[in-house]
PDB file of C-alpha atoms and ligand atoms in Angstrom:
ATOM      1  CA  UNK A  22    -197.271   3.280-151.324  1.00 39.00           C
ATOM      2  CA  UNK A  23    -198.927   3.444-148.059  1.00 39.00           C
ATOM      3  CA  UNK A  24    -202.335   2.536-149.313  1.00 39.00           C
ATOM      4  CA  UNK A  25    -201.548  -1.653-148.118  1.00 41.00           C
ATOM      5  CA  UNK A  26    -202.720  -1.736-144.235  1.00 43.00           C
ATOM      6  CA  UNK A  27    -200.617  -3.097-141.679  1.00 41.00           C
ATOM      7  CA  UNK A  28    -202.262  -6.153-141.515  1.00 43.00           C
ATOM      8  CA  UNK A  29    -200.623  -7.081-145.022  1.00 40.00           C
ATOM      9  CA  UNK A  30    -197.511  -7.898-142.914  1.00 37.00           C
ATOM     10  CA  UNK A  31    -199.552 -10.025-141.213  1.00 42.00           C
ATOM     11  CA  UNK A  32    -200.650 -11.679-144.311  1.00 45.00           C
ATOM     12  CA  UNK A  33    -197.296 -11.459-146.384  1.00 36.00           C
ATOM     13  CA  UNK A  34    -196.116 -13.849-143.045  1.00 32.00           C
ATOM     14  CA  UNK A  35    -199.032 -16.275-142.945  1.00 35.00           C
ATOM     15  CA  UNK A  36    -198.731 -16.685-146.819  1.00 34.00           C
ATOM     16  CA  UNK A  37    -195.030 -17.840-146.759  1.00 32.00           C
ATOM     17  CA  UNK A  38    -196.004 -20.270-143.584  1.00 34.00           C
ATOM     18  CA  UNK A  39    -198.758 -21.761-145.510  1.00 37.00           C
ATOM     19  CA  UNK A  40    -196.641 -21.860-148.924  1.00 37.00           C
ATOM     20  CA  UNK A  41    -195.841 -25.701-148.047  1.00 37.00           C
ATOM     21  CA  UNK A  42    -199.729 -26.788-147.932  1.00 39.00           C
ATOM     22  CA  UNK A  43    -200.574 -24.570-151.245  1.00 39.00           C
ATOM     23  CA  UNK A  44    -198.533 -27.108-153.244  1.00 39.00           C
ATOM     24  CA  UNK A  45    -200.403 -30.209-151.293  1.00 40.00           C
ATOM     25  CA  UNK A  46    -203.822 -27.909-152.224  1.00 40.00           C
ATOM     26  CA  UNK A  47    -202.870 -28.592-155.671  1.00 42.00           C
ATOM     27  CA  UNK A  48    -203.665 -32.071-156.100  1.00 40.00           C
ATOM     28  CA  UNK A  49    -206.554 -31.534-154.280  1.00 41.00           C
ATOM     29  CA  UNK A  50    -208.248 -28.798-156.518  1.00 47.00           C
ATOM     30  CA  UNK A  51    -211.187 -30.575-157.729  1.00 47.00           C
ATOM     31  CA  UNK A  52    -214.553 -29.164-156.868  1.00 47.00           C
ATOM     32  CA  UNK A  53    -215.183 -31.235-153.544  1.00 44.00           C
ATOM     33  CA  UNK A  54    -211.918 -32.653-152.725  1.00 43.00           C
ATOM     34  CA  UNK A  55    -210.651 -30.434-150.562  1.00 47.00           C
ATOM     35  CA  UNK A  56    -210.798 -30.751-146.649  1.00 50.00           C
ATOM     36  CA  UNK A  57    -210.800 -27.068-146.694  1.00 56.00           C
ATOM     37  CA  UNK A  58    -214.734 -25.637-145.113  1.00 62.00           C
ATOM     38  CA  UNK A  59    -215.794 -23.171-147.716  1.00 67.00           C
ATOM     39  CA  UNK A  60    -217.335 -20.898-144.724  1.00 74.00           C
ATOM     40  CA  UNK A  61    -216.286 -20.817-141.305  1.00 85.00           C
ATOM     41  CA  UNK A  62    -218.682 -22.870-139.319  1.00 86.00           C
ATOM     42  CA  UNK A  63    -218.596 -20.811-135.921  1.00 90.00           C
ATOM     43  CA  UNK A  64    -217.831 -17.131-135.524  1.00 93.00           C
ATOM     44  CA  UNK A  65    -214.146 -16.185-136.066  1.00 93.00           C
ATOM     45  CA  UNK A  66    -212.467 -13.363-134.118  1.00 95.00           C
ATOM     46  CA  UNK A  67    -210.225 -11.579-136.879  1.00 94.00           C
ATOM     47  CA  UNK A  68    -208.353  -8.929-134.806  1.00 94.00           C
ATOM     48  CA  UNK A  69    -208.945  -5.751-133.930  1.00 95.00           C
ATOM     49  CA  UNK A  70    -211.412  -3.425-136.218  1.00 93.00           C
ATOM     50  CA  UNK A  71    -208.535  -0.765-136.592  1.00 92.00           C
ATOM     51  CA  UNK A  72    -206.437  -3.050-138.743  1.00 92.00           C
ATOM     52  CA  UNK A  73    -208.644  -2.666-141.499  1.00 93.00           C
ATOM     53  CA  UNK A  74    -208.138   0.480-143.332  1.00 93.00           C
ATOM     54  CA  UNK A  75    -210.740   1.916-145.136  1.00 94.00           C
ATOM     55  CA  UNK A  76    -210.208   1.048-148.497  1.00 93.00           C
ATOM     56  CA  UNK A  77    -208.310  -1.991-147.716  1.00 94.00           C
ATOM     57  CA  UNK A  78    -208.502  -5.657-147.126  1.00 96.00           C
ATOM     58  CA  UNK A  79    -207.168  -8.299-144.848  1.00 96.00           C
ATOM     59  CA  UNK A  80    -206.783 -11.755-145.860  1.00 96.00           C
ATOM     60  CA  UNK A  81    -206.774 -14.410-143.256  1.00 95.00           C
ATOM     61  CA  UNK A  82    -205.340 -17.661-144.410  1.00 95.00           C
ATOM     62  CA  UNK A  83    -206.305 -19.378-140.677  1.00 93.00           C
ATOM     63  CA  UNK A  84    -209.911 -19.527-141.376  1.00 94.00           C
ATOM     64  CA  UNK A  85    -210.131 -18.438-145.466  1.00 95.00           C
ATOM     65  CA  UNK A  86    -211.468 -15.412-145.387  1.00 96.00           C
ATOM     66  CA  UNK A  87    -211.140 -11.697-146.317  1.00 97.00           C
ATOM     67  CA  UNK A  88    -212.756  -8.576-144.633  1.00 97.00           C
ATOM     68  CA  UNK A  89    -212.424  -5.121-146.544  1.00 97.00           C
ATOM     69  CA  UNK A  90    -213.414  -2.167-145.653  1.00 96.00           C
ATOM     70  CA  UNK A  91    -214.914   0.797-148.382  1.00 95.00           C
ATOM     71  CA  UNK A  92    -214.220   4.614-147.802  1.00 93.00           C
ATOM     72  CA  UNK A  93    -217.320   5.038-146.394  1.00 94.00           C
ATOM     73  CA  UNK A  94    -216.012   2.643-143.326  1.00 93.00           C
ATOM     74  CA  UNK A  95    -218.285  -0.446-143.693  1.00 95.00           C
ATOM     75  CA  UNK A  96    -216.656  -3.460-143.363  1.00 97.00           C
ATOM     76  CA  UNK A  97    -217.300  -6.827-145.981  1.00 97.00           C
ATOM     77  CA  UNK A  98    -216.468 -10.182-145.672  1.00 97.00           C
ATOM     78  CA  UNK A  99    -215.681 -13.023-148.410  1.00 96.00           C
ATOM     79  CA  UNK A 100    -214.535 -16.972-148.463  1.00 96.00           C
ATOM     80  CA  UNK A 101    -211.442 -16.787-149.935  1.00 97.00           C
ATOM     81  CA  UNK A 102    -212.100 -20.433-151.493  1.00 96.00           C
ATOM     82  CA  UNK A 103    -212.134 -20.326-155.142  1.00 97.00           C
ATOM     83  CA  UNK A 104    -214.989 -20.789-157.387  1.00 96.00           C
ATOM     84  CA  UNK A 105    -213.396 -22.197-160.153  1.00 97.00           C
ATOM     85  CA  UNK A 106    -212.243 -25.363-158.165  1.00 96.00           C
ATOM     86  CA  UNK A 107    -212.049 -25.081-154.309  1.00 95.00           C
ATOM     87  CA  UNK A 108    -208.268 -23.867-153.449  1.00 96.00           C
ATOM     88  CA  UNK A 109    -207.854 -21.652-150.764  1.00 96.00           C
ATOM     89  CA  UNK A 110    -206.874 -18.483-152.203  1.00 97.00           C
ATOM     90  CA  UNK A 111    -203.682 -17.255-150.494  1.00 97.00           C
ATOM     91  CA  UNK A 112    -202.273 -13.833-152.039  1.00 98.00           C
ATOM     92  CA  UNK A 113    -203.667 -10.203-152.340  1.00 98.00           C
ATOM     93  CA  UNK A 114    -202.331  -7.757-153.990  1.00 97.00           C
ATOM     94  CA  UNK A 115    -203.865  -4.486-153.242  1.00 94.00           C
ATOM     95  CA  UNK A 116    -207.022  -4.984-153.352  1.00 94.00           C
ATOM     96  CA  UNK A 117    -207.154  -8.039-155.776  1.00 98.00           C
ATOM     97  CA  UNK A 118    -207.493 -12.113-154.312  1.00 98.00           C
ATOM     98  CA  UNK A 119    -205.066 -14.151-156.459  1.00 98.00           C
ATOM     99  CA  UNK A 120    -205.942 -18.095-156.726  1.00 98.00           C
ATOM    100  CA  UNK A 121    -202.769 -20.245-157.028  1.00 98.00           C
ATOM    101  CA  UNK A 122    -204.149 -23.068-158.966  1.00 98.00           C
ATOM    102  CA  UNK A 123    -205.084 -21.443-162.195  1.00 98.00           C
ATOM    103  CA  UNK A 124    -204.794 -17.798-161.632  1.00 98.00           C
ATOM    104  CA  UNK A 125    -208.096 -16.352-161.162  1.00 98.00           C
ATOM    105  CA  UNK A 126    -208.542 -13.022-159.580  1.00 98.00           C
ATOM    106  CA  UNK A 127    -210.940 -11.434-157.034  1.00 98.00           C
ATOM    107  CA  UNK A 128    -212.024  -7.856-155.970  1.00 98.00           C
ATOM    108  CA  UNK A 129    -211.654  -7.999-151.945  1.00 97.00           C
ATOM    109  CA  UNK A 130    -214.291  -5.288-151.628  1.00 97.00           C
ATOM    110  CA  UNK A 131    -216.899  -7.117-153.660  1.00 97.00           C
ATOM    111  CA  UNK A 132    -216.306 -10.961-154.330  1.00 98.00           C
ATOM    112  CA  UNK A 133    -215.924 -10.515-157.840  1.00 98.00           C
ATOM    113  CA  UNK A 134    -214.356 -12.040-159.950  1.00 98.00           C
ATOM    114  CA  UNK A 135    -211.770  -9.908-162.173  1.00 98.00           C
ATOM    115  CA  UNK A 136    -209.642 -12.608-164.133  1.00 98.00           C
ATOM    116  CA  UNK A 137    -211.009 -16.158-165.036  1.00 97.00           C
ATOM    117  CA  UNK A 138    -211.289 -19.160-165.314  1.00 98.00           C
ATOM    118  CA  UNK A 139    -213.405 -18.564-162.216  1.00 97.00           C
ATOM    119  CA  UNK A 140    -216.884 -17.561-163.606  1.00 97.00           C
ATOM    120  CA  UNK A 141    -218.421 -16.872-159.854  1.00 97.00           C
ATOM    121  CA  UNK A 142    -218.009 -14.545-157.313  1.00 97.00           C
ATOM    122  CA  UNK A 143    -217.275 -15.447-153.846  1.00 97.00           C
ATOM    123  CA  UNK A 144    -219.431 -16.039-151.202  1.00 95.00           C
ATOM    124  CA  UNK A 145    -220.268 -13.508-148.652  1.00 96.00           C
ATOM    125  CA  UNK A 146    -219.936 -14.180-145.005  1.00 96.00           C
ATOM    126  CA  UNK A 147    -221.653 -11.944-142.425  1.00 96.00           C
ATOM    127  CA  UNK A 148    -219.382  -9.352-140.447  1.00 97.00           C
ATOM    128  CA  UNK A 149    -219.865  -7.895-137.759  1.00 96.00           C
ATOM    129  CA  UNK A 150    -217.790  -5.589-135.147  1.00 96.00           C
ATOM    130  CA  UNK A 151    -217.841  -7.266-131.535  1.00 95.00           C
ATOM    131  CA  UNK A 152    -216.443  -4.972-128.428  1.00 96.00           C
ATOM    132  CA  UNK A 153    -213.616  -3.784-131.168  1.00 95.00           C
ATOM    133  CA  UNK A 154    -212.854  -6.907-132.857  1.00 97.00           C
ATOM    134  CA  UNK A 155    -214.150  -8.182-136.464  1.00 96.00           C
ATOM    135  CA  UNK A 156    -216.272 -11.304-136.528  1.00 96.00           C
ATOM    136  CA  UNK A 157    -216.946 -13.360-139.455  1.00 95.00           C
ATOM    137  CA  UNK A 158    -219.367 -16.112-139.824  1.00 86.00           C
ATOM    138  CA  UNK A 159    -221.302 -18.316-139.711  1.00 84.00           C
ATOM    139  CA  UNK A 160    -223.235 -17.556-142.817  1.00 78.00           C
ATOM    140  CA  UNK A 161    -226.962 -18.270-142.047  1.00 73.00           C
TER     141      UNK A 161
HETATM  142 FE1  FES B 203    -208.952 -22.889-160.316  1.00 70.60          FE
HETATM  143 FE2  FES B 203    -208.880 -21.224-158.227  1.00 70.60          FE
HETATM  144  S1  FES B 203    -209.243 -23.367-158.223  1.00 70.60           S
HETATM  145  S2  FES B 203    -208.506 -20.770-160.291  1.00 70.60           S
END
């Protein structure tokens, strides 16, 4: 199906380069012990607005976040650190965040969460389109 945006390439690559630091992530998964910054602290430059479809999502693994974009065109961004205990989540399927530590799932397009244990949606980050490129963050 051609409903995945070219930026899940993108993703599909960073997800296999980061596969050796998901299994270090796991003995850090208590709430609070990882390094990992819940929310970027400065404004990140995510690429170019046109590789977010409408109706799908990007995942960035570099900086933990996802930006998705509804039919109607506006864009939404997330932390992609878990709720349930602080690992970075690092697969999407579609349109659904997939936590490796214990499995829970997100909706990219709203934060929600869709399978537990994870109880807590994630956090929203502002977004905003700069000269053609998405920005994320800071959250104030
Ligand atoms: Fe437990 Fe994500 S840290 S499901």
């Amino acid at each position: 199906m051609s409903g995945r945006p070219a930026a899940s390439r993108r993703t599909v690559l960073r997800g296999a380069a980061a596969a050796p630091a998901v299994g270090m992530g796991l003995t850090a998964c208590s709430p609070g012990a990882g390094a990992v910054p819940a929310t970027p602290t400065a404004p990140v430059d995510l690429g170019a607005e046109s590789e977010v479809a409408k109706g799908g999502a990007d995942l960035n693994l570099d900086h933990n976040v996802v930006v998705s974009r509804s039919a109607d065109g506006s864009l939404k961004a997330f932390s992609t650190i878990c709720t349930h205990g602080g690992c970075p989540v690092n697969e999407l399927e579609g349109s659904t965040l997939i936590c490796p530590c214990h499995g829970s799932k997100f909706d990219a397009a709203t934060g929600e969460v869709l399978h537990r244990p994870a109880t807590v949606p994630l956090s929203e980050l502002p977004v905003r389109v700069e000269n053609g490129r998405v920005v994320v963050g800071p959250r104030t």
